[in-house]
mmCIF file of N, CA and C in Angstrom:
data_model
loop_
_atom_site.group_PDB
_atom_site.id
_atom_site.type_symbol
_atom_site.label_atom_id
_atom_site.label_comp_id
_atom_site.label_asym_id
_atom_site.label_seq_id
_atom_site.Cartn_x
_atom_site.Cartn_y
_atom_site.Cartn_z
ATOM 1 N N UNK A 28 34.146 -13.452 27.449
ATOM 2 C CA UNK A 28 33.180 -12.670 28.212
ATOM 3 C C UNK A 28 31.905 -13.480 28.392
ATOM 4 N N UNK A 29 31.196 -13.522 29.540
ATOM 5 C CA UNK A 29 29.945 -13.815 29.631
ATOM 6 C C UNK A 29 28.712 -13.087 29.929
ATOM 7 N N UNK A 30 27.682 -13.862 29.259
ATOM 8 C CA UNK A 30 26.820 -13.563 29.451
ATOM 9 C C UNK A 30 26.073 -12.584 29.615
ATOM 10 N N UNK A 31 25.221 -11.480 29.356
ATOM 11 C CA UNK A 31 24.940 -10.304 29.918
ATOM 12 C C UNK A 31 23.121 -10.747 30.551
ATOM 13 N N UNK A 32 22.358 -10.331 32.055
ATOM 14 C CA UNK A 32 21.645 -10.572 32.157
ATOM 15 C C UNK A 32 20.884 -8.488 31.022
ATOM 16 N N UNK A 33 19.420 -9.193 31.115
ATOM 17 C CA UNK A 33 18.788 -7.554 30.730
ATOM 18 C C UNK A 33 18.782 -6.604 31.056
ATOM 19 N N UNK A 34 19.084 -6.580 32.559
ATOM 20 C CA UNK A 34 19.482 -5.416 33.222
ATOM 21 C C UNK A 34 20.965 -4.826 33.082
ATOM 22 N N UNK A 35 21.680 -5.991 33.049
ATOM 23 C CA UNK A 35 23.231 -5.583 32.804
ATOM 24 C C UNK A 35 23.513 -5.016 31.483
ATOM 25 N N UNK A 36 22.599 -5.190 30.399
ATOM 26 C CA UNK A 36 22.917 -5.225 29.069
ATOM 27 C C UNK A 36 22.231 -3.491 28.776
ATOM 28 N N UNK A 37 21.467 -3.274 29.365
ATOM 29 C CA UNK A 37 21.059 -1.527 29.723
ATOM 30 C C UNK A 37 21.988 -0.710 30.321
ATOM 31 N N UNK A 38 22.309 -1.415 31.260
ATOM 32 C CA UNK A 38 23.338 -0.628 31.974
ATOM 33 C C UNK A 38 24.739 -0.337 31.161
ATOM 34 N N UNK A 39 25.195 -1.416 30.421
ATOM 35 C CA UNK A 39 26.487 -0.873 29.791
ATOM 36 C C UNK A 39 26.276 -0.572 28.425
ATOM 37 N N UNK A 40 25.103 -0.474 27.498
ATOM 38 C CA UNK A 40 24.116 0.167 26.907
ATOM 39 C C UNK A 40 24.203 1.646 27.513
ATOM 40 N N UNK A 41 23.875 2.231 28.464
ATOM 41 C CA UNK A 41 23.955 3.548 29.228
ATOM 42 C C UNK A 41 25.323 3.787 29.065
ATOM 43 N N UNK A 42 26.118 3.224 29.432
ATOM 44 C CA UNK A 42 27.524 3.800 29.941
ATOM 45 C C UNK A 42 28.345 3.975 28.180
ATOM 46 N N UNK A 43 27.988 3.073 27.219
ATOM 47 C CA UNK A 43 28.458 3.451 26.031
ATOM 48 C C UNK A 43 27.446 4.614 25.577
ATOM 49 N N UNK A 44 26.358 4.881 25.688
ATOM 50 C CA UNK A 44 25.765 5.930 25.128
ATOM 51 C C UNK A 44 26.823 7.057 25.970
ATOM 52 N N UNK A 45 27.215 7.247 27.343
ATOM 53 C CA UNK A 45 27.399 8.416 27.883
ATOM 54 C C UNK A 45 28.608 8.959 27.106
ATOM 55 N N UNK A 46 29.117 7.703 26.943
ATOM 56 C CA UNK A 46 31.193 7.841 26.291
ATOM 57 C C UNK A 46 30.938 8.310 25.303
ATOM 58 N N UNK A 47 29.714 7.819 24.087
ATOM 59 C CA UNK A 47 29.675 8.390 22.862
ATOM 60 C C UNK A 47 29.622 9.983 23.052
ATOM 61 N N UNK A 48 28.786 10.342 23.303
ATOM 62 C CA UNK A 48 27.933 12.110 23.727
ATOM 63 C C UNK A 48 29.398 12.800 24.529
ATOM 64 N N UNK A 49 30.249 12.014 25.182
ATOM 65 C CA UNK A 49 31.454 12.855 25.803
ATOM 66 C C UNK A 49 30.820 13.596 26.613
ATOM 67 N N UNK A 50 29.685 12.255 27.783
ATOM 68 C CA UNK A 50 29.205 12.891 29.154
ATOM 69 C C UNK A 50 30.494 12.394 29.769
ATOM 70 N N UNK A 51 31.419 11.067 29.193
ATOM 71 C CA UNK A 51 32.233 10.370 30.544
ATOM 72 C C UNK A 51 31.256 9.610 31.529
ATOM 73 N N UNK A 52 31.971 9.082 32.485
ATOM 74 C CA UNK A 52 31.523 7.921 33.132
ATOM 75 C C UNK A 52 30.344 8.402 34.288
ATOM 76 N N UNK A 53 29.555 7.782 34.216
ATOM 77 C CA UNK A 53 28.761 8.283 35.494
ATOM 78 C C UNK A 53 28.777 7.919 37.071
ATOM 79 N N UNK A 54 28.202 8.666 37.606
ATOM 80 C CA UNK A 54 28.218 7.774 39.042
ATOM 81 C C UNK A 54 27.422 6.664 39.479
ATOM 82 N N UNK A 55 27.455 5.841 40.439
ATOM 83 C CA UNK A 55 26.175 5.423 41.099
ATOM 84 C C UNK A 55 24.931 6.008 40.785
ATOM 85 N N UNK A 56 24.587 7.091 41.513
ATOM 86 C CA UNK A 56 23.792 7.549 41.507
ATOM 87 C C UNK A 56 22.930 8.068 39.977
ATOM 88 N N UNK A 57 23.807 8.598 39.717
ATOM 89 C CA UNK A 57 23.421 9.295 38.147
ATOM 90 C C UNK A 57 22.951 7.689 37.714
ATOM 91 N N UNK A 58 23.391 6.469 37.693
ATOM 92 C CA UNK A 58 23.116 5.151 36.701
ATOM 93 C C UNK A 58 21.599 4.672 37.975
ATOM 94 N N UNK A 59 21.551 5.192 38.879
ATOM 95 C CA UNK A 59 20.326 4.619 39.141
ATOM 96 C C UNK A 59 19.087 5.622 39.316
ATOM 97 N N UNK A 60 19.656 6.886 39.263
ATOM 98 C CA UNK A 60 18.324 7.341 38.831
ATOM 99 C C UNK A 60 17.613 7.401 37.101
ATOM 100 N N UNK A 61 18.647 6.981 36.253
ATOM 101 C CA UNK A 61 18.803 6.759 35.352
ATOM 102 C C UNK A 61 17.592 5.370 34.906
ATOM 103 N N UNK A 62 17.855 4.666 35.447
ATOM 104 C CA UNK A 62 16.888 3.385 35.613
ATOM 105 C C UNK A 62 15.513 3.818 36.185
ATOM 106 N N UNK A 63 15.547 4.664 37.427
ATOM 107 C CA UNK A 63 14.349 4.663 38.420
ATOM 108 C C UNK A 63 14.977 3.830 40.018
ATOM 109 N N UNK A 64 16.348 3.119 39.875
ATOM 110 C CA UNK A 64 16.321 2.671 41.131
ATOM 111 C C UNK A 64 16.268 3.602 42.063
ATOM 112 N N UNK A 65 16.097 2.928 43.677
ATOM 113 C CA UNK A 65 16.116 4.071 44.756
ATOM 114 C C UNK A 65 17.115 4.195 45.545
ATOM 115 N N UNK A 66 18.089 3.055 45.137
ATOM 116 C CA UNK A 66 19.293 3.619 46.048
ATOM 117 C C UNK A 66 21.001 3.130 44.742
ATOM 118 N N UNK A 67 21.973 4.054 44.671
ATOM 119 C CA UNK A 67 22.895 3.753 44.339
ATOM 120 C C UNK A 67 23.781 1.936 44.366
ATOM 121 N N UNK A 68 23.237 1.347 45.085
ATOM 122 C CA UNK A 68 24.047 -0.078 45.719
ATOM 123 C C UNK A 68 23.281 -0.706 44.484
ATOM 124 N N UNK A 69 22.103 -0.187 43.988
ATOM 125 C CA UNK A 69 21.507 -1.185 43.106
ATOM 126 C C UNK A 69 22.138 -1.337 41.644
ATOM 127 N N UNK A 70 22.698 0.313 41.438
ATOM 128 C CA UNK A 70 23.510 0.722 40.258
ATOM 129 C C UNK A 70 24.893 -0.256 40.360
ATOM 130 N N UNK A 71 25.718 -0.143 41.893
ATOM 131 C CA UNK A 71 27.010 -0.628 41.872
ATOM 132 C C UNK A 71 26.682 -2.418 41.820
ATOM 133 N N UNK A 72 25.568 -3.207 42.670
ATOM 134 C CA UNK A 72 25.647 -4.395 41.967
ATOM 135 C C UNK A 72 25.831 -4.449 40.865
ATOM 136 N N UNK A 73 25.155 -4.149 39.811
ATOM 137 C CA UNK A 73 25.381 -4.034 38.160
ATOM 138 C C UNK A 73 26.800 -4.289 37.519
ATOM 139 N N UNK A 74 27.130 -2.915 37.854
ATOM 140 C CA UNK A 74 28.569 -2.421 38.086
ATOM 141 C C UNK A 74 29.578 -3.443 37.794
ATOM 142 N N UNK A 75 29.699 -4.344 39.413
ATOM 143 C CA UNK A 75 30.368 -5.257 40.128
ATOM 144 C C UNK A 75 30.074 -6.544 39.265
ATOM 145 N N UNK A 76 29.396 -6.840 38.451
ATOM 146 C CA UNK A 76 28.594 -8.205 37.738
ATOM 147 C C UNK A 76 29.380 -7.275 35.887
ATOM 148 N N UNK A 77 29.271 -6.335 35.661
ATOM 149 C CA UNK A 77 29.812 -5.993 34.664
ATOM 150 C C UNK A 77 31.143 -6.380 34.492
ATOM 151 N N UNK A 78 31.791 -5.496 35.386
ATOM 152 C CA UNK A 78 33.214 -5.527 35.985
ATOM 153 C C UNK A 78 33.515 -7.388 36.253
ATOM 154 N N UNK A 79 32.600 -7.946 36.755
ATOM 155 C CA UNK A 79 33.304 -9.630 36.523
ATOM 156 C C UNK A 79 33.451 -10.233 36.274
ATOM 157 N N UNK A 80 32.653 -9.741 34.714
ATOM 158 C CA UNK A 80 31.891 -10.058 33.735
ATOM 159 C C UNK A 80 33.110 -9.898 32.328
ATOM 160 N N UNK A 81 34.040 -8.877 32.661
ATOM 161 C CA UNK A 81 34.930 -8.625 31.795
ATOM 162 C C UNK A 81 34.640 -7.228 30.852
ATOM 163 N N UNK A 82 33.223 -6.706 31.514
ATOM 164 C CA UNK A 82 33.166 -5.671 30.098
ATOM 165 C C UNK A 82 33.575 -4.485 30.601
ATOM 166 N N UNK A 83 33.556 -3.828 32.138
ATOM 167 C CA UNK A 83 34.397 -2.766 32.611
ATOM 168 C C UNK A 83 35.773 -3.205 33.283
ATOM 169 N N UNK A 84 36.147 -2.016 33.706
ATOM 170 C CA UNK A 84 36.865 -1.502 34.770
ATOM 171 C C UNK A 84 36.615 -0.840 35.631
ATOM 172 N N UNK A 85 36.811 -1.043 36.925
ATOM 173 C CA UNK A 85 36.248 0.533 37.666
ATOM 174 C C UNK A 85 37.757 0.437 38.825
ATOM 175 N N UNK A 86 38.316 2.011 38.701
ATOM 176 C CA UNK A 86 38.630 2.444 39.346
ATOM 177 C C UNK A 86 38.673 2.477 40.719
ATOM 178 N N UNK A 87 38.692 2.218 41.813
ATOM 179 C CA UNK A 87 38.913 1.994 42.811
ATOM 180 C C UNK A 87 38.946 3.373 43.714
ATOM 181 N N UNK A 88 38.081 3.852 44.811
ATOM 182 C CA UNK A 88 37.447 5.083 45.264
ATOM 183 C C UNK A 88 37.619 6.344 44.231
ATOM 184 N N UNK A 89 36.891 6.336 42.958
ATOM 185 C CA UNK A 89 37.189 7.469 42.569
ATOM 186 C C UNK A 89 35.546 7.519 41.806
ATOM 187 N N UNK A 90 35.317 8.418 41.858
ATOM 188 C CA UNK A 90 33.630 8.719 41.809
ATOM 189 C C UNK A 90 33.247 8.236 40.145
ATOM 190 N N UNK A 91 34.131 8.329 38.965
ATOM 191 C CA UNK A 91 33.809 8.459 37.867
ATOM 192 C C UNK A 91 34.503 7.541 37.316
ATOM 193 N N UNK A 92 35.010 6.560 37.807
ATOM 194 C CA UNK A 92 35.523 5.837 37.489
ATOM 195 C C UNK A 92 35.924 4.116 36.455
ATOM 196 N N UNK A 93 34.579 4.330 35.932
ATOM 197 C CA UNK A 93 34.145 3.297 35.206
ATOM 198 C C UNK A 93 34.669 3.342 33.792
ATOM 199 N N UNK A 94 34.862 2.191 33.399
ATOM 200 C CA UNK A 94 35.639 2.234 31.905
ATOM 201 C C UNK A 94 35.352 1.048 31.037
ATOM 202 N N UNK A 95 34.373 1.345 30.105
ATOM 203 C CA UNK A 95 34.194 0.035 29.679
ATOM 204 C C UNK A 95 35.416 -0.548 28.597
ATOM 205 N N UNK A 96 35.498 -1.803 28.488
ATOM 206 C CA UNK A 96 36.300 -2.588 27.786
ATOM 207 C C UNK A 96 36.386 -2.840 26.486
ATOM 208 N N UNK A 97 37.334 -2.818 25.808
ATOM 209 C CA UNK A 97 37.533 -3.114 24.536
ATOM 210 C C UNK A 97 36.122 -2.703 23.422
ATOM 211 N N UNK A 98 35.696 -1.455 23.819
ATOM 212 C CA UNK A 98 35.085 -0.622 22.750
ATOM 213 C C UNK A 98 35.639 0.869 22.377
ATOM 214 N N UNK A 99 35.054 0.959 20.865
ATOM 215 C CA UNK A 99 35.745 2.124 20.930
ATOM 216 C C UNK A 99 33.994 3.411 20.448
ATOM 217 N N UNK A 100 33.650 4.070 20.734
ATOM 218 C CA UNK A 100 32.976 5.193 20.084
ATOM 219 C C UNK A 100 32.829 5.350 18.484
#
């Protein structure tokens, strides 16, 4: 796996807090208002750099679809 920049390292920071609490995966949206961004594309770059990064999965058109990798709760 590489690298995480600071922003990326919040973001899947967020997405393991949500899995712990048994919110499940969030959307776009929910991960960038979450931050303060103003539009969702800023959440899915992240996302897309996570995901190539090796630490998710995401699902393919399905709203909730994110899955991070080889952690467990």
């Amino acid at each position: 796996m590489r690298t995480l920049t600071a922003p990326q390292k919040k973001v899947l920071a967020y997405l393991k807090k949500r899995l712990t609490y048994g919110l499940g995966s969030p959307t776009m949206a929910e991960i960038a208002d979450e931050f303060g961004w103003k539009s969702p594309n800023s959440a899915a770059g992240h996302i897309k750099a996570l995901e190539r990064k090796g630490y998710v999965d995401v699902e393919a058109k399905v709203s909730r679809g994110i899955r991070v990798r080889k952690w467990k709760p």
